[in-house]
Short mmCIF file of C-alpha atoms in Angstrom, two decimals:
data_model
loop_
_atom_site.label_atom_id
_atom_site.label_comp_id
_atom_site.label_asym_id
_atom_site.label_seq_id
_atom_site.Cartn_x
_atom_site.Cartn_y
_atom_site.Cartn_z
CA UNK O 1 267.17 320.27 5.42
CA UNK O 2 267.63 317.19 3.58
CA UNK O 3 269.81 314.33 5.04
CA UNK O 4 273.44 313.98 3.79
CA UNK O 5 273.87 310.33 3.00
CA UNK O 6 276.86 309.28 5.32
CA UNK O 7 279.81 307.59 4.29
CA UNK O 8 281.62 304.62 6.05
CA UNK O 9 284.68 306.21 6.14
CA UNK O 10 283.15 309.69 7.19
CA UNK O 11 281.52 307.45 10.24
CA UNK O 12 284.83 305.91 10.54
CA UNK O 13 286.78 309.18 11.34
CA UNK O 14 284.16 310.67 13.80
CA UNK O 15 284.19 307.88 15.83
CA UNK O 16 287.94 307.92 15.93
CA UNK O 17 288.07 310.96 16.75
CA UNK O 18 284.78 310.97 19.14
CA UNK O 19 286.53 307.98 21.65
CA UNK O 20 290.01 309.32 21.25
CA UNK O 21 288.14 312.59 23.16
CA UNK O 22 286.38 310.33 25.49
CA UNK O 23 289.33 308.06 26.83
CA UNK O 24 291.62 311.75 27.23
CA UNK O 25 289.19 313.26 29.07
CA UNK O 26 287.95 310.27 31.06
CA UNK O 27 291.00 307.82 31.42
CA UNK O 28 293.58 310.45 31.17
CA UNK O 29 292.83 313.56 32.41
CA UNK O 30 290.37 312.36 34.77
CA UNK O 31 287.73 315.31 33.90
CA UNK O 32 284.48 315.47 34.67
CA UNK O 33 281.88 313.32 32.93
CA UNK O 34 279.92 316.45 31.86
CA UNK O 35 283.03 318.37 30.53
CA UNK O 36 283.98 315.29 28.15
CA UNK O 37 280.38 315.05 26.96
CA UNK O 38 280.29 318.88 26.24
CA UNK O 39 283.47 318.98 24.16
CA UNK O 40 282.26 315.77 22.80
CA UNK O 41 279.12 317.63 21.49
CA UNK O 42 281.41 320.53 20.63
CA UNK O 43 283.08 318.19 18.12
CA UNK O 44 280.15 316.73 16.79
CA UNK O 45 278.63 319.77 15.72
CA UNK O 46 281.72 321.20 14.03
CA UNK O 47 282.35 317.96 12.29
CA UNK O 48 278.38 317.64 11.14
CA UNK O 49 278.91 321.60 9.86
CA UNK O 50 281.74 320.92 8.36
CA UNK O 51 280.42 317.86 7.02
CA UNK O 52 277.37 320.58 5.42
CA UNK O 53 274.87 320.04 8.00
CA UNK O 54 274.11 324.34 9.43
CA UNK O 55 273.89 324.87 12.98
CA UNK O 56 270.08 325.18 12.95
CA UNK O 57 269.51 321.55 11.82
CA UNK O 58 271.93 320.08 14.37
CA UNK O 59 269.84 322.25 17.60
CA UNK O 60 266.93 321.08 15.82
CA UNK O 61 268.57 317.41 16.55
CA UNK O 62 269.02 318.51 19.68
CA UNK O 63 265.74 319.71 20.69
CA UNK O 64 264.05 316.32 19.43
CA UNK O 65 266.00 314.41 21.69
CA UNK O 66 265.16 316.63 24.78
CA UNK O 67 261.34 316.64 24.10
CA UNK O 68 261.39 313.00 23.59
CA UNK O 69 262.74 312.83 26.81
CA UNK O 70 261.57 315.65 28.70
CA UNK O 71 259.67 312.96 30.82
CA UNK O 72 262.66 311.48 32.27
CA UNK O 73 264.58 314.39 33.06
CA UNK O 74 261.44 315.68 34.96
CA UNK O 75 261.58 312.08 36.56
CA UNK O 76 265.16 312.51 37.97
CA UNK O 77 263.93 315.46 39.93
CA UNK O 78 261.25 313.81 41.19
CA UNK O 79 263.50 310.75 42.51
CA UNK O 80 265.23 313.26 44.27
CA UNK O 81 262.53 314.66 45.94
CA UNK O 82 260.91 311.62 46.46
CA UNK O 83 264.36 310.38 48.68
CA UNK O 84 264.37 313.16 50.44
CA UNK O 85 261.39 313.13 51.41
CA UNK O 86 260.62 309.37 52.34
CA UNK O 87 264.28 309.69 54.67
CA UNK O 88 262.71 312.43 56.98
CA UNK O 89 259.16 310.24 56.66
CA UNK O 90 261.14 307.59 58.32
CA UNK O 91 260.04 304.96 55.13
CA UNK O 92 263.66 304.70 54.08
CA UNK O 93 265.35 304.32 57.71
CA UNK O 94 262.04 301.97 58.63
CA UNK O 95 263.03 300.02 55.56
CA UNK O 96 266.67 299.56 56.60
CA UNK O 97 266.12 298.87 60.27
CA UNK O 98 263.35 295.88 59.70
CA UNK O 99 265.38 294.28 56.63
CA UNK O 100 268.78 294.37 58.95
CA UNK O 101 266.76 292.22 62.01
CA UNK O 102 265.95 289.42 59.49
CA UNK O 103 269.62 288.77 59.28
CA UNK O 104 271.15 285.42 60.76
CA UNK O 105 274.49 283.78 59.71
CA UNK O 106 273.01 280.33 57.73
CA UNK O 107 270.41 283.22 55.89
CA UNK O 108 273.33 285.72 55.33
CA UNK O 109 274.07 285.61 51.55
CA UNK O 110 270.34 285.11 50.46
CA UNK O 111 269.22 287.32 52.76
CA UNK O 112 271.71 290.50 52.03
CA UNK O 113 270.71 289.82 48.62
CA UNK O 114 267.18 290.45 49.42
CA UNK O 115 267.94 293.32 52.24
CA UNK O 116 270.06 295.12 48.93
CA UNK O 117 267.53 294.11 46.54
CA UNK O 118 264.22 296.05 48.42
CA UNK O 119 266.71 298.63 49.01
CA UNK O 120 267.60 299.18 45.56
CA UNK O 121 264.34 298.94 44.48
CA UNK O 122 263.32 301.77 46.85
CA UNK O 123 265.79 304.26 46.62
CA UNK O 124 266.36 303.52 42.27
CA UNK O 125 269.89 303.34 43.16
CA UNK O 126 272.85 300.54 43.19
CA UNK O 127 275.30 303.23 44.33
CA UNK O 128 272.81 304.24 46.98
CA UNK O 129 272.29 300.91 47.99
CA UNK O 130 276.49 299.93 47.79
CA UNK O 131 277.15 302.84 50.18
CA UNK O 132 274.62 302.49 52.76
CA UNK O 133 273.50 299.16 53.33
CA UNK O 134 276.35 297.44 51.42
CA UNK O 135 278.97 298.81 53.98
CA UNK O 136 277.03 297.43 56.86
CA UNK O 137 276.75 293.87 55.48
CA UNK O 138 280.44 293.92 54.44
CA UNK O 139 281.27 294.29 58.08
CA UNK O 140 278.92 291.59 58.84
CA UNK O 141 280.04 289.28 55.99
CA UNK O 142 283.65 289.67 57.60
CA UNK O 143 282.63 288.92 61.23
CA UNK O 144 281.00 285.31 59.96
CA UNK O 145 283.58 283.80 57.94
CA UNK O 146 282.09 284.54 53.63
CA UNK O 147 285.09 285.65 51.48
CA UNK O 148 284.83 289.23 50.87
CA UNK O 149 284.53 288.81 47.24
CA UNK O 150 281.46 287.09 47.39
CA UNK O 151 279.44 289.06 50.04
CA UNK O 152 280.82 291.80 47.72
CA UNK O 153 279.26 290.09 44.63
CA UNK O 154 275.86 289.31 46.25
CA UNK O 155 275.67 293.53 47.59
CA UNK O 156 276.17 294.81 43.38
CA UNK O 157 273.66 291.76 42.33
CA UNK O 158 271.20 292.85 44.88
CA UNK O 159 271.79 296.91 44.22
CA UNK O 160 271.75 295.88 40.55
CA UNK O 161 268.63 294.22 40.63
CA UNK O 162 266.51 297.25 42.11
CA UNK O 163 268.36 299.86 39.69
CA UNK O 164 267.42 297.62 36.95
CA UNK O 165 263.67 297.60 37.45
CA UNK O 166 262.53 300.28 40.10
CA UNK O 167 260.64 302.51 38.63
CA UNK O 168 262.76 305.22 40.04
CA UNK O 169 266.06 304.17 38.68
CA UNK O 170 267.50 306.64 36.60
CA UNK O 171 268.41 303.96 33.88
CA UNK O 172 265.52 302.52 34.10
CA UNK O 173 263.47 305.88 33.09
CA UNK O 174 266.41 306.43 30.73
CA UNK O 175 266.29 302.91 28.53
CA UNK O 176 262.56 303.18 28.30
CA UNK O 177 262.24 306.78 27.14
CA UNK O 178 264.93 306.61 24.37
CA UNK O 179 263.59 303.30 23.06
CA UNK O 180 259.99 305.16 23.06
CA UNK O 181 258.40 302.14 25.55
CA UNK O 182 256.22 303.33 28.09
CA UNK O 183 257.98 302.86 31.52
CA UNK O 184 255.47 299.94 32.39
CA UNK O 185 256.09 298.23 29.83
CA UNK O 186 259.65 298.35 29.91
CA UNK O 187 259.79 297.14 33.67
CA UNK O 188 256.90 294.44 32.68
CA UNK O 189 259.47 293.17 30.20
CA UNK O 190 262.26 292.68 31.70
CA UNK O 191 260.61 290.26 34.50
CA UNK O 192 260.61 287.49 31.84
CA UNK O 193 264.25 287.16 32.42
CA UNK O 194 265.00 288.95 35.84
CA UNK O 195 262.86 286.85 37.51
CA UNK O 196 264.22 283.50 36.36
CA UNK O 197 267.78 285.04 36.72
CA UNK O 198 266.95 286.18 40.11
CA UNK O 199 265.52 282.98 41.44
CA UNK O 200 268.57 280.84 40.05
CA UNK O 201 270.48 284.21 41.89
CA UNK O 202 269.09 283.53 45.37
CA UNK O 203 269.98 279.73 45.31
CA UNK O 204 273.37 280.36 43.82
CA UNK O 205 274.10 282.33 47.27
CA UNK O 206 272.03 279.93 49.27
CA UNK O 207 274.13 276.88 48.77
CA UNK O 208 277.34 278.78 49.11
CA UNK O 209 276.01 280.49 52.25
CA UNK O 210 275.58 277.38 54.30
CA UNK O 211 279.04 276.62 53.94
CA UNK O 212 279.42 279.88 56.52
CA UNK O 213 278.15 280.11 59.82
CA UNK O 214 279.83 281.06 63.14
CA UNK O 215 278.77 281.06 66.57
CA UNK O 216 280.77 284.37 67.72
CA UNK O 217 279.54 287.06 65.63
CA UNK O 218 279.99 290.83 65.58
CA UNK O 219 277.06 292.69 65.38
CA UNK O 220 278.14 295.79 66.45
CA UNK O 221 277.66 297.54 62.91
CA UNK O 222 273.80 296.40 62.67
CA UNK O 223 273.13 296.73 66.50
CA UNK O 224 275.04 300.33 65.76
CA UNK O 225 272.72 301.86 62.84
CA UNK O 226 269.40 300.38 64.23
CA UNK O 227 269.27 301.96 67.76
CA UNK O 228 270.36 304.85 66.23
CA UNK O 229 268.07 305.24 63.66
CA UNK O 230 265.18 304.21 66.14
CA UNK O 231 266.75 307.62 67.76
CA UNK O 232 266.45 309.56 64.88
CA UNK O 233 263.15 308.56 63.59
CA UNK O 234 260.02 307.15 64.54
CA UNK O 235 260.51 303.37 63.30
CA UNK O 236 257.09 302.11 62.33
CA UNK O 237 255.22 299.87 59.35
CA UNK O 238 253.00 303.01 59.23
CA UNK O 239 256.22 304.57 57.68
CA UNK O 240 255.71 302.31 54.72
CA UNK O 241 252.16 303.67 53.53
CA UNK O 242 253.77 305.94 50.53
CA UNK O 243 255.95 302.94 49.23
CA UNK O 244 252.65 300.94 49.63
CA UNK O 245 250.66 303.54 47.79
CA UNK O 246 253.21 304.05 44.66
CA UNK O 247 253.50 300.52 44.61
CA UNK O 248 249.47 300.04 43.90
CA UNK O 249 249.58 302.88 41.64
CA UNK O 250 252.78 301.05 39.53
CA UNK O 251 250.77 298.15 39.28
CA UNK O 252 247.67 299.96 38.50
CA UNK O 253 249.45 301.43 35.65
CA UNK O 254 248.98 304.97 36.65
CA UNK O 255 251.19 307.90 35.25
CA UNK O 256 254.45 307.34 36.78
CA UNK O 257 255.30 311.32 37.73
CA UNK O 258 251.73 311.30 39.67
CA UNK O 259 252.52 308.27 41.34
CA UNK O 260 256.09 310.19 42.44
CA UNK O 261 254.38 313.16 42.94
CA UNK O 262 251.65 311.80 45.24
CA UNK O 263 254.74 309.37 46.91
CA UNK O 264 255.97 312.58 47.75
CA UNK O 265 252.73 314.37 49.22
CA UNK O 266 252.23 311.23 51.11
CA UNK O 267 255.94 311.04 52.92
CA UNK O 268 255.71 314.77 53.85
CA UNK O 269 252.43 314.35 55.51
CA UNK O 270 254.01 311.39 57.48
CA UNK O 271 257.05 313.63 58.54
CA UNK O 272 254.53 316.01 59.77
CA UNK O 273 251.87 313.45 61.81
CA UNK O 274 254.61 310.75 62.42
CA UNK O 275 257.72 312.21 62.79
CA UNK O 276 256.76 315.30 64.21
CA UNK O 277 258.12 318.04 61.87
CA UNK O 278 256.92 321.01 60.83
CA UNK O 279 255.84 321.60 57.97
CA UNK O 280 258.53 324.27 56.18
CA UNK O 281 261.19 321.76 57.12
CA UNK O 282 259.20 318.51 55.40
CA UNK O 283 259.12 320.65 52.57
CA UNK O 284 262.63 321.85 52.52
CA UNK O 285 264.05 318.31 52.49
CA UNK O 286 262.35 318.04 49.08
CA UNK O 287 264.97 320.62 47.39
CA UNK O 288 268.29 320.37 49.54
CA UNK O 289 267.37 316.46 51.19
CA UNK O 290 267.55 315.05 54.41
CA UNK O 291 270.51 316.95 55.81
CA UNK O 292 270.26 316.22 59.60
CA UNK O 293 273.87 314.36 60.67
CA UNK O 294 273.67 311.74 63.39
CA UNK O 295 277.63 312.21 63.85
CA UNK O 296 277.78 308.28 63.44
CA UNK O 297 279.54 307.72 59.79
CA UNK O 298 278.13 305.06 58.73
CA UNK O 299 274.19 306.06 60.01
CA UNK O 300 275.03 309.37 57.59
CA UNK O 301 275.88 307.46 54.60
CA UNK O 302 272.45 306.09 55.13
CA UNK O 303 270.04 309.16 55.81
CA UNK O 304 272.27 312.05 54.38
CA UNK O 305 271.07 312.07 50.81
CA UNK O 306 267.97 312.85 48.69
CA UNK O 307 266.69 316.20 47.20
CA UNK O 308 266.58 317.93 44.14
CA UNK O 309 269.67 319.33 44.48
CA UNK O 310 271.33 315.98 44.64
CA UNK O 311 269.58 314.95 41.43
CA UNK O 312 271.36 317.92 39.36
CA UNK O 313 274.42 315.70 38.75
CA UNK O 314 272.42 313.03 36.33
CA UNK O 315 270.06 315.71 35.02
CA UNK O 316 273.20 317.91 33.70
CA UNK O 317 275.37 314.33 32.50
CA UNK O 318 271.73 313.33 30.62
CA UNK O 319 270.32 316.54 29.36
CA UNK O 320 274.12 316.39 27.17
CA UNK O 321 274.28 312.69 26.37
CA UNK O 322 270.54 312.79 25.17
CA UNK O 323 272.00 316.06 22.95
CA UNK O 324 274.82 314.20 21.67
CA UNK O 325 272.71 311.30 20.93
CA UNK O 326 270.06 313.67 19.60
CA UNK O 327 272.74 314.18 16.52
CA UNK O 328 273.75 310.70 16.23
CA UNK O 329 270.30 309.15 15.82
CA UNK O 330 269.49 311.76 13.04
CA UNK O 331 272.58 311.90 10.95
CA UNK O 332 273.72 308.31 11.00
CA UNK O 333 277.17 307.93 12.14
CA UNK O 334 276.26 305.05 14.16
CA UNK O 335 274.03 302.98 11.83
CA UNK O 336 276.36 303.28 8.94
CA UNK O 337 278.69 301.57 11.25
CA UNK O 338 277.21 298.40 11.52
CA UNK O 339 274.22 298.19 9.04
CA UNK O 340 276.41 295.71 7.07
CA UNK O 341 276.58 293.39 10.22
CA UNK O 342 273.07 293.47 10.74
CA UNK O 343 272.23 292.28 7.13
CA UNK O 344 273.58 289.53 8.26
CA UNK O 345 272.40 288.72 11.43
CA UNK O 346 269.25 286.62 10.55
CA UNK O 347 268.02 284.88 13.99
CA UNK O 348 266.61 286.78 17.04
CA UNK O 349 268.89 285.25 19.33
CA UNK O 350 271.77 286.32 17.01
CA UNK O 351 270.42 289.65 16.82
CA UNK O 352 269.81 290.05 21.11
CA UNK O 353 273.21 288.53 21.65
CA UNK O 354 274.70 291.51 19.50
CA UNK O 355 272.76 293.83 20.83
CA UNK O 356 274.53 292.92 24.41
CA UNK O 357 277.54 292.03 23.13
CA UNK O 358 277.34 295.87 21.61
CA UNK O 359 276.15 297.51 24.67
CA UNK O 360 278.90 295.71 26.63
CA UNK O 361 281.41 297.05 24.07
CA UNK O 362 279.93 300.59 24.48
CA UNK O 363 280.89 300.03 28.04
CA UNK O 364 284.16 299.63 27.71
CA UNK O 365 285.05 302.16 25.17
CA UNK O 366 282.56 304.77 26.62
CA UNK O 367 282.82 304.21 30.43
CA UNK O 368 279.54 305.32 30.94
CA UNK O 369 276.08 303.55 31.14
CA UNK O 370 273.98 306.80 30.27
CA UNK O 371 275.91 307.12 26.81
CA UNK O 372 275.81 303.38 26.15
CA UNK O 373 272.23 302.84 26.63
CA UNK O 374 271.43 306.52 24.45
CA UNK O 375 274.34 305.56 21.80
CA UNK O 376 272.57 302.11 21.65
CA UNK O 377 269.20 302.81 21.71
CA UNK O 378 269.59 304.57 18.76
CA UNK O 379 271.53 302.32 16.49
CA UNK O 380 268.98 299.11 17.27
CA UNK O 381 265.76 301.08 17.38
CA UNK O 382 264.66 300.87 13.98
CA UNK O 383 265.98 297.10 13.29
CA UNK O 384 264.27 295.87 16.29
CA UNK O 385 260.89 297.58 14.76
CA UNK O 386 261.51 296.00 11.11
CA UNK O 387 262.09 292.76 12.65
CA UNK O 388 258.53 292.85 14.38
CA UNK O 389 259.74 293.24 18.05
CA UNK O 390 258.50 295.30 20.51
CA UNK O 391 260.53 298.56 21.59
CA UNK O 392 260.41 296.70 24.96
CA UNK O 393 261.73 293.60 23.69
CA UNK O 394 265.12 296.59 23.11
CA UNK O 395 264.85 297.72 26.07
CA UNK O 396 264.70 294.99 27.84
CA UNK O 397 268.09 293.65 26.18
CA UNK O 398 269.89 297.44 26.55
CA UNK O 399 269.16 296.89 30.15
CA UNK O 400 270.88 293.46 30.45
CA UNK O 401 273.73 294.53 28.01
CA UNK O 402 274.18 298.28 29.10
CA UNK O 403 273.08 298.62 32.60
CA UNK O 404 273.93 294.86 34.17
CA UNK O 405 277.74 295.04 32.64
CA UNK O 406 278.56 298.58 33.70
CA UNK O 407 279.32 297.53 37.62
CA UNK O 408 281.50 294.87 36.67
CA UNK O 409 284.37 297.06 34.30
CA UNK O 410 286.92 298.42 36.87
CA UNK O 411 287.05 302.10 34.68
CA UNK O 412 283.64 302.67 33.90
CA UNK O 413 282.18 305.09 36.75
CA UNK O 414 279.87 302.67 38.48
CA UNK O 415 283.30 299.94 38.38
CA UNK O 416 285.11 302.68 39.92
CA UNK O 417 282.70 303.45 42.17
CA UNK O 418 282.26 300.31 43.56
CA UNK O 419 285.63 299.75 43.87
CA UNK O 420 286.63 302.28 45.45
CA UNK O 421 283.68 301.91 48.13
CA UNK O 422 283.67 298.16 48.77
CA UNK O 423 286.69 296.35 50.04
CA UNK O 424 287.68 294.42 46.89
CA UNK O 425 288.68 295.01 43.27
CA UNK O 426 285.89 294.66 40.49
CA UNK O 427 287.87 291.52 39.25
CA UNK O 428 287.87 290.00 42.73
CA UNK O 429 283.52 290.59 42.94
CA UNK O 430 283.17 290.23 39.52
CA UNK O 431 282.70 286.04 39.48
CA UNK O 432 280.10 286.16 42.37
CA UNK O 433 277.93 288.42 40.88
CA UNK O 434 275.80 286.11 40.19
CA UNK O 435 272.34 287.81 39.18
CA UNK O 436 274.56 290.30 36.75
CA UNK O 437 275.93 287.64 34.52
CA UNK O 438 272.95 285.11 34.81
CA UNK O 439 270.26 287.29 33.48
CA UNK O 440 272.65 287.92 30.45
CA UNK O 441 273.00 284.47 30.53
CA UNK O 442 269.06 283.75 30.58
CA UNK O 443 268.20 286.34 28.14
CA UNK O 444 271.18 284.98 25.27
CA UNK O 445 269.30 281.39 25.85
CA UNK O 446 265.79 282.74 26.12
CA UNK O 447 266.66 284.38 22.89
CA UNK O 448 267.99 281.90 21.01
CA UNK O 449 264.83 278.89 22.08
CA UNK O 450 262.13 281.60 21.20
CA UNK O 451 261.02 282.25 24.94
CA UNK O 452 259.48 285.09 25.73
CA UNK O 453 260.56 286.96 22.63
CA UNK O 454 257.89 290.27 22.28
CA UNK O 455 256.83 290.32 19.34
CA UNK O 456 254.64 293.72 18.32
CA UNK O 457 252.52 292.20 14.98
CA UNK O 458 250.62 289.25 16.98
CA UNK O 459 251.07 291.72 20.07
CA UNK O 460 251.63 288.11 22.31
CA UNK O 461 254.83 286.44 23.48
#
């Protein structure tokens, strides 16, 4: 059918009425994610067909927004898998017990920004990487002196850092599937500014962190998880061969879901030679995860995760944003919005620092990174194009604005997330998270002196 041409004040009412559902349901009646997004989509379609659009069109809406994306949801079952899989190989816990020995008080806050950064990077997860290793340097921070709020800052800037670029980070797979860049590409991009941000990162926390040392310090946490993870698992560098292998096949640009899948085929041989289990159990962890509890609480929050199963959460909360946003990229609500604004937005710089400036917005209103970088991704897609930009030169910027900003808002669900699990408010971490606000910072200035911008006509930076 033919597209209705829609009307500011039309645009205007939906989204009115679209975040009026979204702060009830999320800041009110504390329901499920998934339950605000479905009567969210509920409301959409009866306001489109009431607005003339028939049900058919609207699936049809739908349907294109899956199939674009079909490759990411498959992804997010793979990461799962993949988790599982490289906890009972031993990679994970190997990873964890050789980055915890490199610790020493002068090294601390550089150091724990690395540990969380590999970490992240590994598992595609700030949350994972928060509630596992962040607990155990928070104990440590304590026992040498650093304020909590800035050992708490450097653990999301580290975690933040892998979730932004690992290949298996659910955002990450997200951004560059609805901007339509291949996921190479995407990652490629962002290092412009991540690793400038980074590096200015690291000596931000090495100049505070020789203001700490002590000479009495409690390692009873570390000593704790490595001697029991040596118990649990055969701790070797041989336990790193299917990180290694991914790793070349990243770089050599292979299909990302064969990389995962041979990851995968890799770790469970390695459970089976290294770690001596059989094979039904190595393949079992792939579905349900590594399930095996050490009884020590902290250890657990390490090991006890992966699998399928565990993935099911982000596939259900994506498979409906990528519906809702399915409708919104095709009728318009969003565009009409802010067209005007755009028309008048004439420099790059201008244009990026909107594009954040939006995404951070999003944030707030939304609560959610998945909608904000879907929501987003939509409205800039076709600007960004007519300017001459790359769709990674987007994505790239919906990463800094969407995914960087969403730890550091106390009621999104990463804020409250990391608030409730770290010792501190998100106000109280929020200053020293240093890598978060300085790759926002780089990319604004980047922008605006004509560094690194990706253009697609001359196909050079």
């Amino acid at each position: 059918m033919d597209k209705k041409i829609t009307k500011i004040q039309e645009a205007i009412i939906y989204f009115f009425m679209l975040i009026s559902i979204l702060i009830l349901g999320i800041g009110v009646l504390k329901i499920e994610l998934q339950v605000v997004l479905l009567i969210s989509l509920f409301f959409t379609v009866g306001y489109s067909m009431y607005r003339g659009y028939t049900f058919e069109y609207l699936l049809e809406c739908m349907s294109k927004s899956i199939i674009k994306s079909y490759e990411a949801l498959l992804i997010f079952i793979l990461i799962g898998a993949i988790i599982g899989s490289w906890v009972l190989a031993g990679t994970i816990p190997s990873l964890i017990y050789y980055g915890l020995s490199i610790l020493s008080p002068k090294i601390f806050l550089p150091a724990g920004l690395i540990i969380c950064s590999l970490t992240s990077v590994v598992l595609g997860t700030s949350w994972g990487t928060i509630s596992t290793v962040g607990i155990a340097l928070v104990g440590i921070g304590e026992a040498i002196g650093v304020p909590m709020p800035i050992t708490c800052g450097m653990i999301v800037s580290g975690a933040f850092f892998g979730d932004k670029i690992s290949p298996m980070s659910d955002t990450t797979n997200l951004v560059a599937v609805t901007t339509e860049t291949k996921l190479h590409e995407h990652i490629s991009s962002m290092l412009y500014t991540t690793i400038p941000a980074y590096i200015i990162s690291l000596l931000m926390y090495a100049v505070i962190g020789f203001k700490y040392t002590a000479i009495n310090i409690n390692y009873s946490n570390v000593n704790l998880i490595k001697e029991t993870l040596s118990s649990e698992f055969n701790i070797s560098v041989i336990t790193f061969l299917p990180i290694i292998i991914v790793m070349v096949l990243n770089v050599l640009k292979k299909p990302t879901i064969i990389n995962m899948f041979i990851g995968i085929v890799v770790g469970t041989l390695i459970s089976i030679f290294i770690q001596g289990v059989s094979l039904r159990d190595s393949l079992q962890v792939i579905n349900l995860g590594y399930t095996n509890s050490t009884n020590i609480e902290i250890v657990d929050k390490i090991i006890l995760r992966g699998g399928i199963q565990s993935m099911m959460y982000t596939f259900s909360l994506t498979f409906l944003a990528l519906s809702l946003g399915g409708i919104l990229s095709e009728i318009g609500y969003l565009k009409v919005v802010i067209e005007d604004l755009l028309k008048k937005i004439k420099r790059i710089g201008t244009l990026v620092t909107f594009t954040i400036l939006s995404c951070i917005m999003s944030n707030l209103i939304l609560s959610e990174a998945y909608l904000t970088i879907i929501l987003n991704a939509n409205l800039y897609k076709e600007e960004y194009k007519k300017r001459g930009l790359r769709t990674s030169m987007l994505s790239r910027t919906l990463e800094e604005g969407g995914t960087l900003t969403t730890g550091l808002i106390p009621w999104t669900t990463a804020g409250a997330f990391i608030g409730a699990t770290l010792p501190v408010t998100v106000l109280d971490y929020l200053p020293f998270s240093f890598f978060n606000l300085v790759n926002i910072a780089v990319s604004v200035v980047f922008s605006y002196l004509g560094i690194f911008i990706l253009r697609s006509k001359k196909n050079k930076i």
